[in-house]
Coordinates of C-alpha atoms in Angstrom, one line a residue:
Chain A
M1 CA -100.4 -45.0 -114.9
S2 CA -102.3 -48.2 -116.5
L3 CA -100.7 -46.7 -120.1
L4 CA -97.3 -46.8 -118.8
A5 CA -98.1 -50.1 -117.4
R6 CA -99.1 -51.5 -120.6
L7 CA -96.6 -49.9 -122.8
I8 CA -93.8 -52.1 -120.5
G9 CA -95.6 -55.1 -119.6
G10 CA -93.9 -58.5 -120.8
V11 CA -90.5 -56.8 -121.4
P12 CA -87.9 -58.0 -119.4
A13 CA -86.4 -56.0 -116.6
R14 CA -82.8 -55.8 -118.2
S15 CA -84.1 -54.8 -121.5
L16 CA -85.8 -51.8 -119.5
W17 CA -82.4 -50.8 -117.8
C18 CA -80.7 -50.9 -120.9
L19 CA -83.4 -48.8 -122.7
G20 CA -82.6 -46.5 -119.7
V21 CA -79.6 -46.2 -120.0
L22 CA -79.3 -45.5 -123.5
L23 CA -81.9 -42.7 -123.2
V24 CA -79.4 -41.1 -120.7
L25 CA -76.6 -41.7 -123.1
L26 CA -78.5 -39.8 -125.7
L27 CA -79.2 -37.0 -123.6
V28 CA -76.0 -36.3 -122.6
A29 CA -73.9 -37.2 -125.8
P30 CA -73.7 -33.7 -127.1
T31 CA -71.4 -33.3 -124.2
L32 CA -69.4 -36.6 -124.9
L33 CA -69.0 -36.1 -128.5
G34 CA -67.6 -33.7 -130.8
K35 CA -68.7 -31.9 -133.6
Y36 CA -68.6 -34.9 -136.1
G37 CA -69.7 -37.4 -133.6
L38 CA -72.8 -35.2 -133.2
S39 CA -73.4 -34.8 -137.1
V40 CA -73.2 -38.4 -137.4
L41 CA -75.2 -39.6 -134.4
I42 CA -77.8 -36.7 -135.8
L43 CA -78.0 -38.6 -139.2
V44 CA -78.7 -42.1 -137.3
L45 CA -81.6 -40.9 -134.7
Y46 CA -82.9 -39.4 -138.7
F47 CA -82.8 -42.7 -140.3
A48 CA -83.9 -44.5 -137.2
F49 CA -86.8 -42.1 -136.9
V50 CA -87.8 -42.2 -140.9
G51 CA -87.4 -45.9 -140.8
Q52 CA -89.5 -46.5 -137.7
A53 CA -92.4 -44.7 -139.6
W54 CA -91.6 -46.8 -143.0
N55 CA -91.8 -49.8 -140.6
I56 CA -95.2 -49.2 -139.7
M57 CA -96.6 -49.8 -143.2
M58 CA -94.1 -52.8 -143.9
G59 CA -93.0 -54.3 -141.0
F60 CA -96.3 -53.8 -139.3
A61 CA -99.2 -53.9 -141.8
G62 CA -97.3 -55.5 -144.5
Q63 CA -97.8 -53.1 -147.5
L64 CA -94.5 -52.0 -149.2
S65 CA -93.8 -48.5 -149.8
L66 CA -91.0 -47.4 -152.3
G67 CA -92.4 -43.9 -152.2
H68 CA -92.1 -42.4 -149.1
A69 CA -89.7 -39.5 -150.5
L70 CA -93.3 -38.2 -151.5
Y71 CA -94.3 -37.9 -148.0
A72 CA -91.1 -36.0 -146.6
G73 CA -90.6 -34.0 -149.5
V74 CA -94.0 -32.9 -149.4
G75 CA -93.8 -32.1 -145.9
G76 CA -90.4 -30.3 -146.2
Y77 CA -91.5 -28.5 -149.3
I78 CA -94.6 -27.4 -147.5
A79 CA -93.0 -26.0 -144.0
A80 CA -90.1 -24.6 -145.9
G81 CA -92.4 -22.2 -148.4
L82 CA -94.5 -21.1 -145.8
F83 CA -91.3 -19.9 -143.5
F84 CA -89.7 -18.6 -146.7
H85 CA -92.7 -16.6 -148.1
Y86 CA -94.7 -15.8 -144.8
G87 CA -92.8 -15.9 -142.1
I88 CA -94.5 -19.0 -140.5
G89 CA -92.4 -21.1 -138.3
P90 CA -92.3 -24.4 -138.5
W91 CA -93.9 -25.4 -135.7
A92 CA -97.0 -23.8 -136.9
G93 CA -96.5 -25.0 -140.7
V94 CA -95.9 -28.5 -139.5
F95 CA -99.7 -28.9 -139.2
V96 CA -99.9 -27.9 -142.8
A97 CA -97.1 -30.0 -143.9
V98 CA -98.5 -33.1 -141.9
A99 CA -101.9 -32.6 -143.3
A100 CA -100.8 -32.6 -146.7
A101 CA -98.7 -35.4 -146.4
V102 CA -101.5 -37.3 -144.9
A103 CA -103.7 -36.1 -147.9
A104 CA -101.0 -37.6 -150.1
G105 CA -100.9 -40.7 -148.4
S106 CA -104.7 -41.2 -148.2
I107 CA -104.8 -40.8 -152.1
V108 CA -102.2 -43.6 -152.8
G109 CA -103.5 -45.5 -149.9
Y110 CA -107.2 -45.6 -151.2
L111 CA -106.3 -46.0 -155.1
G112 CA -103.9 -49.3 -153.8
F113 CA -106.3 -50.3 -151.3
R114 CA -109.6 -50.0 -152.3
F115 CA -108.3 -51.7 -155.6
S116 CA -106.8 -54.5 -153.7
L117 CA -103.2 -53.4 -155.4
A118 CA -100.9 -55.9 -153.4
G119 CA -97.0 -56.5 -152.9
V120 CA -95.0 -55.1 -156.0
Y121 CA -98.1 -53.6 -157.8
F122 CA -98.9 -51.5 -154.8
A123 CA -94.9 -50.5 -154.6
L124 CA -95.2 -49.4 -158.3
L125 CA -98.4 -47.0 -157.7
T126 CA -96.2 -45.7 -154.5
I127 CA -93.0 -45.1 -157.1
A128 CA -95.3 -43.6 -159.5
F129 CA -96.9 -40.9 -157.5
S130 CA -93.6 -39.9 -155.7
E131 CA -92.3 -39.4 -159.4
F132 CA -95.5 -37.4 -160.0
T133 CA -94.8 -35.4 -157.2
R134 CA -91.5 -34.9 -158.4
I135 CA -92.3 -33.4 -162.0
A136 CA -95.0 -31.4 -160.5
F137 CA -92.6 -29.6 -157.9
D138 CA -90.0 -28.9 -160.7
H139 CA -92.2 -26.7 -162.4
W140 CA -94.1 -25.3 -159.3
G141 CA -92.6 -21.7 -158.8
W142 CA -93.8 -21.1 -155.2
A143 CA -91.9 -24.1 -154.2
G144 CA -88.8 -22.8 -156.0
G145 CA -88.9 -25.1 -159.2
S146 CA -86.0 -27.0 -160.4
G147 CA -83.8 -24.4 -158.9
G148 CA -84.8 -25.5 -155.4
L149 CA -85.8 -23.8 -152.5
F150 CA -83.4 -22.6 -150.2
L151 CA -83.7 -21.1 -146.7
K152 CA -81.4 -18.5 -145.3
V153 CA -78.7 -20.0 -142.9
D154 CA -79.1 -18.3 -139.8
A155 CA -76.7 -19.6 -136.8
T156 CA -78.6 -17.6 -134.2
S157 CA -80.7 -19.6 -132.0
D158 CA -84.3 -19.1 -132.8
I159 CA -86.0 -22.0 -131.6
L160 CA -89.7 -20.8 -132.1
N161 CA -88.5 -20.8 -135.9
L162 CA -86.5 -24.2 -135.8
R163 CA -83.4 -22.0 -136.4
G164 CA -80.1 -22.7 -134.5
G165 CA -77.1 -25.4 -134.5
P166 CA -76.6 -28.8 -134.6
L167 CA -77.9 -29.1 -130.9
L168 CA -81.2 -27.7 -131.3
F169 CA -81.4 -30.2 -134.2
Y170 CA -79.9 -32.9 -132.2
Y171 CA -82.6 -32.5 -129.7
V172 CA -85.4 -32.6 -131.6
I173 CA -84.4 -35.4 -133.7
L174 CA -84.3 -37.2 -130.4
A175 CA -87.3 -36.2 -129.2
L176 CA -89.3 -37.1 -132.4
A177 CA -87.5 -40.5 -132.3
A178 CA -88.1 -41.2 -129.2
G179 CA -91.5 -40.3 -129.2
T180 CA -92.0 -42.6 -132.2
F181 CA -90.3 -45.3 -130.9
V182 CA -93.0 -45.1 -127.6
L183 CA -95.8 -44.5 -130.4
C184 CA -94.9 -48.0 -132.4
R185 CA -94.8 -49.9 -129.2
A186 CA -98.0 -48.4 -128.0
L187 CA -99.7 -49.0 -131.7
L188 CA -98.5 -53.1 -131.6
E189 CA -100.1 -53.4 -128.4
S190 CA -103.2 -51.9 -129.4
R191 CA -106.1 -53.8 -131.0
L192 CA -105.0 -52.0 -134.6
G193 CA -101.5 -53.0 -134.1
R194 CA -103.1 -57.1 -133.9
Y195 CA -105.1 -56.3 -137.0
W196 CA -101.9 -54.9 -138.8
L197 CA -100.1 -58.0 -137.9
A198 CA -102.8 -60.0 -139.2
I199 CA -103.2 -58.2 -142.5
R200 CA -99.7 -58.5 -143.2
E201 CA -99.4 -62.3 -142.2
D202 CA -102.8 -63.2 -144.1
P203 CA -104.8 -60.7 -145.8
E204 CA -107.4 -63.0 -146.9
A205 CA -107.7 -64.6 -143.7
A206 CA -107.8 -61.4 -141.6
Q207 CA -111.2 -60.2 -143.6
A208 CA -112.5 -63.7 -142.6
V209 CA -112.5 -63.3 -139.2
G210 CA -113.9 -59.8 -139.5
V211 CA -111.0 -57.2 -139.3
P212 CA -111.4 -54.2 -141.4
V213 CA -109.0 -54.4 -144.0
L214 CA -109.4 -51.2 -145.9
R215 CA -109.8 -48.8 -143.1
C216 CA -106.7 -50.7 -140.9
K217 CA -104.4 -49.9 -144.1
M218 CA -105.4 -46.7 -144.4
I219 CA -104.8 -45.6 -140.9
A220 CA -101.2 -47.3 -141.6
I221 CA -100.1 -45.4 -144.3
M222 CA -101.6 -42.0 -142.7
I223 CA -99.9 -42.6 -139.9
S224 CA -96.7 -43.5 -141.8
A225 CA -97.2 -40.7 -144.0
A226 CA -97.3 -38.1 -141.3
L227 CA -94.6 -39.0 -139.4
T228 CA -92.8 -39.4 -142.6
A229 CA -93.6 -35.8 -143.2
L230 CA -92.2 -34.8 -139.5
A231 CA -89.0 -36.2 -140.6
G232 CA -89.1 -34.2 -144.0
V233 CA -89.8 -30.8 -142.3
W234 CA -86.8 -31.6 -139.7
N235 CA -84.8 -32.5 -142.9
A236 CA -85.5 -29.1 -144.6
F237 CA -84.9 -26.8 -141.4
Y238 CA -81.7 -28.5 -141.1
Y239 CA -80.1 -29.1 -144.7
N240 CA -82.1 -25.5 -145.6
N241 CA -82.2 -26.1 -149.2
L242 CA -84.9 -28.6 -151.3
F243 CA -84.5 -29.7 -154.6
P244 CA -87.2 -31.9 -156.4
E245 CA -84.5 -33.6 -158.2
T246 CA -83.3 -35.1 -154.6
A247 CA -86.4 -34.5 -152.3
F248 CA -88.7 -37.1 -154.2
A249 CA -85.9 -39.3 -155.6
M250 CA -86.3 -43.0 -155.5
G251 CA -83.0 -43.7 -154.0
R252 CA -84.3 -41.3 -150.9
S253 CA -87.4 -43.7 -150.8
I254 CA -85.1 -46.5 -150.8
E255 CA -82.8 -45.1 -148.1
F256 CA -85.7 -44.8 -145.9
T257 CA -86.2 -48.9 -146.0
L258 CA -82.6 -49.7 -145.7
A259 CA -82.6 -49.0 -141.7
P260 CA -85.5 -51.3 -141.3
I261 CA -84.8 -54.2 -143.4
I262 CA -81.2 -54.4 -142.0
G263 CA -82.2 -54.0 -138.6
G264 CA -85.2 -56.2 -138.7
L265 CA -89.0 -55.4 -140.6
G266 CA -91.7 -55.2 -137.6
T267 CA -89.2 -55.0 -134.8
L268 CA -89.1 -51.8 -132.9
F269 CA -85.4 -51.6 -132.3
G270 CA -85.0 -52.8 -136.1
P271 CA -85.1 -49.4 -137.4
I272 CA -82.7 -48.1 -134.3
V273 CA -79.8 -50.7 -134.8
G274 CA -80.4 -50.7 -138.9
A275 CA -79.7 -47.0 -138.8
V276 CA -76.4 -47.3 -136.5
V277 CA -74.9 -50.0 -138.7
L278 CA -75.9 -48.7 -141.9
T279 CA -75.0 -44.7 -140.8
G280 CA -72.0 -45.7 -138.8
L281 CA -70.5 -47.6 -141.5
G282 CA -71.7 -45.7 -144.1
E283 CA -70.2 -42.9 -142.9
I284 CA -66.4 -44.8 -142.7
F285 CA -67.1 -45.6 -146.5
T286 CA -67.8 -41.9 -147.0
D287 CA -64.6 -41.2 -146.0
L288 CA -62.8 -44.0 -147.5
S289 CA -63.8 -43.0 -150.8
E290 CA -62.7 -39.5 -150.3
V291 CA -59.4 -40.9 -149.3
F292 CA -59.0 -42.9 -151.9
H293 CA -60.9 -41.0 -154.6
I294 CA -63.2 -43.6 -155.3
S295 CA -66.8 -42.2 -155.4
G296 CA -69.9 -44.4 -154.6
L297 CA -68.6 -46.4 -152.0
K298 CA -71.0 -45.9 -150.0
Q299 CA -73.7 -47.1 -152.3
I300 CA -72.0 -50.3 -153.0
F301 CA -71.5 -50.8 -149.2
Y302 CA -75.4 -50.2 -149.0
G303 CA -76.0 -52.9 -152.0
L304 CA -73.5 -55.3 -149.9
A305 CA -75.1 -54.8 -146.4
L306 CA -78.8 -55.4 -148.0
L307 CA -77.3 -58.7 -149.9
V308 CA -76.0 -60.0 -146.8
I309 CA -78.8 -59.6 -144.6
V310 CA -81.0 -61.0 -147.4
M311 CA -78.8 -63.9 -147.7
Y312 CA -77.6 -64.9 -143.9
R313 CA -80.0 -62.6 -141.5
P314 CA -83.3 -62.2 -143.8
A315 CA -85.0 -61.5 -140.3
G316 CA -82.6 -58.6 -139.7
V317 CA -79.8 -58.3 -137.5
W318 CA -81.8 -57.1 -134.4
P319 CA -83.7 -60.6 -133.8
W320 CA -80.4 -62.4 -133.9
I321 CA -78.9 -59.7 -131.1
A322 CA -82.2 -59.8 -129.2
D323 CA -82.0 -63.8 -128.9
R324 CA -78.2 -63.9 -128.2
F325 CA -78.6 -61.4 -125.6
G326 CA -81.9 -61.7 -124.1
F327 CA -83.7 -58.9 -125.0
G328 CA -86.7 -60.4 -125.4
E329 CA -88.3 -58.7 -128.4
K330 CA -88.6 -61.0 -131.5
R331 CA -90.4 -59.9 -134.7
R332 CA -94.2 -60.3 -134.3
Chain B
M1 CA -140.4 -73.2 -141.7
S2 CA -139.9 -70.6 -139.4
T3 CA -138.4 -67.6 -140.8
P4 CA -135.6 -67.9 -142.3
L5 CA -131.9 -66.4 -140.6
L6 CA -130.0 -66.4 -143.8
T7 CA -132.0 -65.7 -147.3
V8 CA -130.1 -65.7 -150.4
E9 CA -132.2 -64.2 -153.6
T10 CA -131.1 -64.7 -157.1
L11 CA -127.7 -64.1 -156.5
D12 CA -125.3 -63.5 -159.8
L13 CA -121.7 -63.1 -159.5
F14 CA -119.2 -62.8 -162.4
Y15 CA -115.7 -62.9 -162.5
G16 CA -114.6 -60.5 -165.4
D17 CA -116.4 -62.5 -168.0
A18 CA -117.1 -65.6 -166.3
Q19 CA -120.6 -66.3 -164.4
A20 CA -119.6 -67.9 -161.2
L21 CA -122.8 -67.6 -159.9
A22 CA -126.3 -68.0 -161.8
G23 CA -129.5 -66.8 -159.9
V24 CA -128.6 -68.8 -156.5
S25 CA -131.2 -68.3 -154.1
L26 CA -131.3 -70.4 -150.8
E27 CA -132.6 -70.2 -146.7
I28 CA -131.4 -71.3 -143.5
A29 CA -133.5 -71.6 -140.6
P30 CA -132.3 -70.7 -137.2
G31 CA -130.5 -73.9 -135.8
E32 CA -130.1 -75.9 -139.0
I33 CA -127.3 -77.2 -141.0
V34 CA -127.4 -76.8 -144.2
A35 CA -124.9 -78.5 -146.6
I36 CA -124.0 -77.1 -150.2
V37 CA -122.6 -79.9 -152.5
G38 CA -121.0 -79.6 -155.7
A39 CA -117.8 -80.6 -157.6
N40 CA -114.9 -78.3 -157.6
G41 CA -115.5 -74.8 -159.3
A42 CA -119.2 -75.1 -159.0
G43 CA -119.3 -71.6 -157.4
K44 CA -119.6 -73.0 -153.7
S45 CA -116.6 -71.2 -152.0
S46 CA -117.9 -68.0 -154.5
L47 CA -121.2 -68.2 -153.0
I48 CA -119.7 -68.1 -149.3
R49 CA -117.5 -65.2 -150.1
S50 CA -120.5 -63.7 -151.4
I51 CA -122.3 -63.6 -148.5
H52 CA -119.6 -62.6 -146.5
G53 CA -119.1 -59.4 -148.7
I54 CA -115.8 -60.3 -150.0
E55 CA -117.3 -60.9 -153.6
K56 CA -119.5 -58.4 -154.4
P57 CA -122.5 -60.0 -156.3
A58 CA -123.8 -58.2 -159.4
R59 CA -127.7 -59.0 -158.6
G60 CA -129.5 -60.5 -155.9
H61 CA -129.9 -59.7 -152.3
V62 CA -128.2 -61.3 -149.2
R63 CA -130.7 -60.8 -145.7
F64 CA -129.2 -61.6 -142.4
D65 CA -131.7 -62.0 -139.3
G66 CA -134.0 -58.9 -141.3
S67 CA -131.3 -56.8 -142.8
D68 CA -130.3 -56.5 -146.2
I69 CA -126.3 -57.1 -145.8
T70 CA -125.8 -57.0 -149.8
G71 CA -122.7 -55.5 -150.6
W72 CA -121.7 -54.9 -146.8
P73 CA -117.9 -54.8 -146.1
S74 CA -117.0 -58.2 -144.6
Y75 CA -115.9 -56.7 -141.0
R76 CA -119.9 -55.6 -140.9
V77 CA -121.0 -58.9 -142.0
C78 CA -119.1 -60.8 -138.9
E79 CA -120.3 -57.9 -136.4
A80 CA -123.7 -58.6 -138.0
G81 CA -123.1 -62.5 -136.6
I82 CA -121.7 -64.3 -139.6
G83 CA -118.9 -66.4 -139.0
H84 CA -116.7 -67.7 -141.9
V85 CA -114.4 -70.6 -141.6
A86 CA -112.5 -69.9 -145.1
E87 CA -110.8 -72.8 -146.9
G88 CA -107.7 -74.0 -146.3
R89 CA -107.5 -73.2 -142.6
Q90 CA -105.9 -69.8 -143.1
V91 CA -104.2 -69.3 -139.6
F92 CA -101.9 -66.5 -139.1
P93 CA -98.8 -68.8 -139.0
N94 CA -96.3 -66.4 -136.9
L95 CA -99.0 -65.6 -134.4
S96 CA -99.4 -68.0 -131.2
V97 CA -102.3 -69.8 -131.0
L98 CA -103.4 -67.7 -128.4
E99 CA -102.9 -64.7 -130.7
N100 CA -104.8 -66.5 -133.1
L101 CA -107.7 -66.9 -131.4
E102 CA -107.9 -63.7 -129.9
M103 CA -108.0 -62.1 -133.1
G104 CA -111.1 -63.9 -133.7
A105 CA -112.9 -61.8 -131.0
T106 CA -113.0 -58.7 -133.8
P107 CA -117.2 -57.7 -133.4
K108 CA -117.4 -54.9 -130.4
R109 CA -119.9 -57.3 -128.8
A110 CA -117.5 -60.6 -129.0
R111 CA -115.1 -58.4 -127.4
A112 CA -116.8 -58.4 -123.9
L113 CA -117.2 -61.6 -123.6
E114 CA -113.5 -62.6 -125.1
K115 CA -112.4 -64.3 -121.6
Q116 CA -115.4 -66.0 -121.5
T117 CA -115.3 -67.5 -124.9
L118 CA -111.7 -68.3 -124.9
E119 CA -112.2 -70.2 -122.1
R120 CA -115.2 -72.0 -124.1
V121 CA -112.8 -72.8 -127.0
F122 CA -110.3 -74.1 -124.9
A123 CA -112.8 -76.2 -122.7
M124 CA -113.5 -77.7 -126.7
F125 CA -110.3 -77.9 -127.9
P126 CA -108.0 -79.1 -124.9
R127 CA -105.0 -79.6 -127.4
L128 CA -105.4 -75.7 -127.9
A129 CA -104.8 -74.9 -124.6
E130 CA -101.6 -76.9 -124.4
R131 CA -100.0 -75.2 -127.4
R132 CA -101.7 -71.8 -126.7
R133 CA -98.1 -70.2 -126.8
Q134 CA -96.8 -72.2 -129.8
A135 CA -96.8 -70.2 -133.1
A136 CA -99.8 -71.7 -134.9
G137 CA -97.9 -72.5 -138.1
T138 CA -96.2 -75.2 -136.5
L139 CA -99.2 -77.3 -135.7
S140 CA -100.9 -80.4 -137.4
G141 CA -103.3 -79.8 -140.2
G142 CA -105.9 -81.0 -137.6
E143 CA -105.0 -78.8 -134.8
Q144 CA -105.0 -75.6 -137.2
Q145 CA -108.4 -76.3 -138.4
M146 CA -109.3 -76.1 -134.8
V147 CA -107.5 -73.0 -134.3
A148 CA -109.5 -71.7 -137.3
I149 CA -112.8 -72.7 -136.0
G150 CA -112.1 -71.4 -132.7
R151 CA -111.1 -67.9 -134.0
C152 CA -114.7 -67.9 -135.6
L153 CA -116.2 -68.8 -132.3
M154 CA -114.2 -66.0 -130.8
G155 CA -116.6 -63.8 -132.9
Q156 CA -119.9 -64.8 -131.4
P157 CA -121.4 -66.0 -134.5
R158 CA -125.1 -67.2 -134.8
L159 CA -124.1 -68.6 -138.2
I160 CA -121.0 -70.4 -139.3
M161 CA -120.1 -70.4 -142.9
F162 CA -117.5 -73.5 -143.4
D163 CA -115.6 -73.8 -146.6
E164 CA -114.7 -77.2 -147.4
P165 CA -113.4 -77.7 -143.9
S166 CA -112.3 -81.4 -144.5
L167 CA -110.0 -80.4 -147.2
G168 CA -107.0 -81.9 -147.0
L169 CA -107.1 -83.7 -143.9
A170 CA -106.5 -87.3 -142.9
P171 CA -109.8 -89.4 -142.3
T172 CA -109.7 -89.8 -138.9
I173 CA -109.5 -86.0 -138.4
V174 CA -112.0 -85.4 -141.3
Q175 CA -114.7 -87.2 -138.7
E176 CA -113.4 -85.0 -135.9
V177 CA -114.4 -82.1 -137.8
F178 CA -118.0 -83.4 -138.8
R179 CA -118.4 -84.2 -134.9
I180 CA -117.2 -80.6 -133.9
V181 CA -119.9 -78.9 -136.7
R182 CA -122.8 -81.3 -135.5
R183 CA -121.5 -80.3 -131.9
L184 CA -121.7 -76.3 -132.2
N185 CA -124.8 -76.9 -134.3
E186 CA -126.6 -79.1 -130.8
E187 CA -125.3 -76.1 -129.0
G188 CA -127.5 -73.9 -130.9
L189 CA -125.5 -72.3 -134.0
T190 CA -126.8 -72.2 -137.3
I191 CA -124.4 -73.8 -139.8
L192 CA -123.9 -73.6 -143.4
L193 CA -121.5 -76.1 -144.9
V194 CA -119.9 -76.1 -148.3
E195 CA -118.2 -79.5 -149.1
Q196 CA -117.3 -81.8 -151.4
N197 CA -117.5 -84.6 -149.3
V198 CA -120.8 -85.4 -150.5
M199 CA -121.6 -88.2 -148.4
A200 CA -120.6 -86.8 -145.3
S201 CA -122.0 -83.5 -145.3
L202 CA -125.1 -84.5 -146.4
R203 CA -125.6 -87.3 -143.7
I204 CA -125.4 -84.5 -141.0
A205 CA -127.0 -81.9 -142.7
D206 CA -130.7 -81.1 -142.1
R207 CA -131.1 -80.1 -145.9
G208 CA -129.0 -79.6 -149.2
Y209 CA -128.4 -78.2 -151.8
V210 CA -126.3 -79.4 -155.1
L211 CA -124.7 -76.3 -156.8
E212 CA -123.8 -77.2 -160.5
N213 CA -121.8 -74.3 -162.5
G214 CA -123.2 -71.7 -160.5
R215 CA -126.8 -72.8 -160.2
I216 CA -128.7 -75.0 -157.9
E217 CA -129.8 -78.0 -159.4
L218 CA -131.1 -79.8 -156.7
E219 CA -132.2 -79.3 -152.9
G220 CA -133.8 -81.2 -150.3
A221 CA -133.7 -83.1 -146.9
G222 CA -130.1 -84.4 -146.7
T223 CA -131.4 -87.9 -146.3
D224 CA -133.5 -87.5 -149.5
L225 CA -130.5 -86.1 -151.6
L226 CA -128.1 -89.2 -150.5
T227 CA -131.0 -91.5 -151.9
N228 CA -131.4 -89.4 -155.0
D229 CA -130.2 -91.3 -158.2
R230 CA -128.5 -88.1 -160.0
V231 CA -126.6 -87.7 -156.7
R232 CA -125.8 -91.3 -156.1
Q233 CA -124.4 -91.2 -159.9
A234 CA -122.7 -87.9 -160.3
Y235 CA -121.4 -87.8 -156.4
L236 CA -121.0 -90.5 -154.7
G237 CA -120.1 -93.2 -157.5
L238 CA -122.8 -95.2 -157.0

């Protein structure tokens, strides 16, 4: 019980109530929503989850990664490839996928952090690795090369191989998002979480007080890569296809960053609120661009949303809401 | 002199081609206050940072309490018992005073004593106790220096290295900082004090070293250095 007590310690009761209601609503949502509504909610949870994973690096530890598509892509490809070639289901394949992504993250992290690349220079390194990997997958026959890798679309429910309809994928992504939310809360309350904040605030001072800076940054990128790989595996089995061109695209990496930036970097609810705002409004703009035959409205909306946030609410939407309604979570 | 607590032997440090430290050697006995004085760019901060493992010296050794700590990562140097109050105060501005202090208890042996040490720090700096929930970035310069010193104490160091603790502070606060340094020494801590404020630091120091262009040019008792003609001309304008 002490773990639970630590997790909810200091949280206002009304926040806990709201959280409980939200969880119940999410659990029964599929019965309330139609097919379309459910597909939008799935996307919201996906971006909330992957945003949470990215936020561990940027929001908590202050390390800007613009190449997180690398971990999602590697994870997705490996799990999908194992299933496609050898019939190894994703529940087993996910371990290999996560291990590979963590290895990739360790390489990027070690090169960047050992040689003290910071800020934009580290971000460039993450982009470079994501690009290398895209080119490698373009030429890797096992992964289908540039032609892509396709999983057989199978509507029969086979939970053991993560095959099934939207309902299955909804509950899986809900479990991932909820689990990661709790994990992030636990991390923030831990000594490691404190060290991350110290590194984010002032790496020099953190080193001076004896924070093992390199180790903490490495743990951050490894956890973040592992979670992002889970998102990649889920994504591969949900969409049933993978192309290097999209899986490792710069645009995908950017997409991962939008929800936490708009919602509020370094907060627990930021990525969730950001995902609701972005995906909800993004879907409306997708529909509008179909109605008016103007392509790219969604991207313009993303750009404008970022612009407005950076100008008027640089801390994000969530800290502002939390403050106004007394939910008690501030950026730490 | 008894067995030194800290020994630095012929340390060389380079930043690219530029040599910051050239054959620097010094010793600090347990319970001493040792001042290292010198002009801007003489290599004072480089010396502290090399001892702390932030910079990697090309040659030479650093020994602390019998172990060769040359090249150890910073956090291990802290665990060994060396504290570092860095230049420019360097508090974590968005974290509260309390969170800043807690952050100082990084070494394992310091964590066990966290509560007692915190009480000691608050007893020493009552202002910090009053402002424990306030973001450290909103404090005055002097108060931030108290946070930095308190945070360092939280790590249970045996030796504290102060890097320009008086920099950018009002004269009355500077006096206060030097009083604190002396008090910590009286409580048993060994002090390495790096300062541009030559007069004030040599006054409270048992011994001092004068660093010029990365070399130790003079050493001696604090009071002797204060009366040394060269020091008086170059640093005190007398």
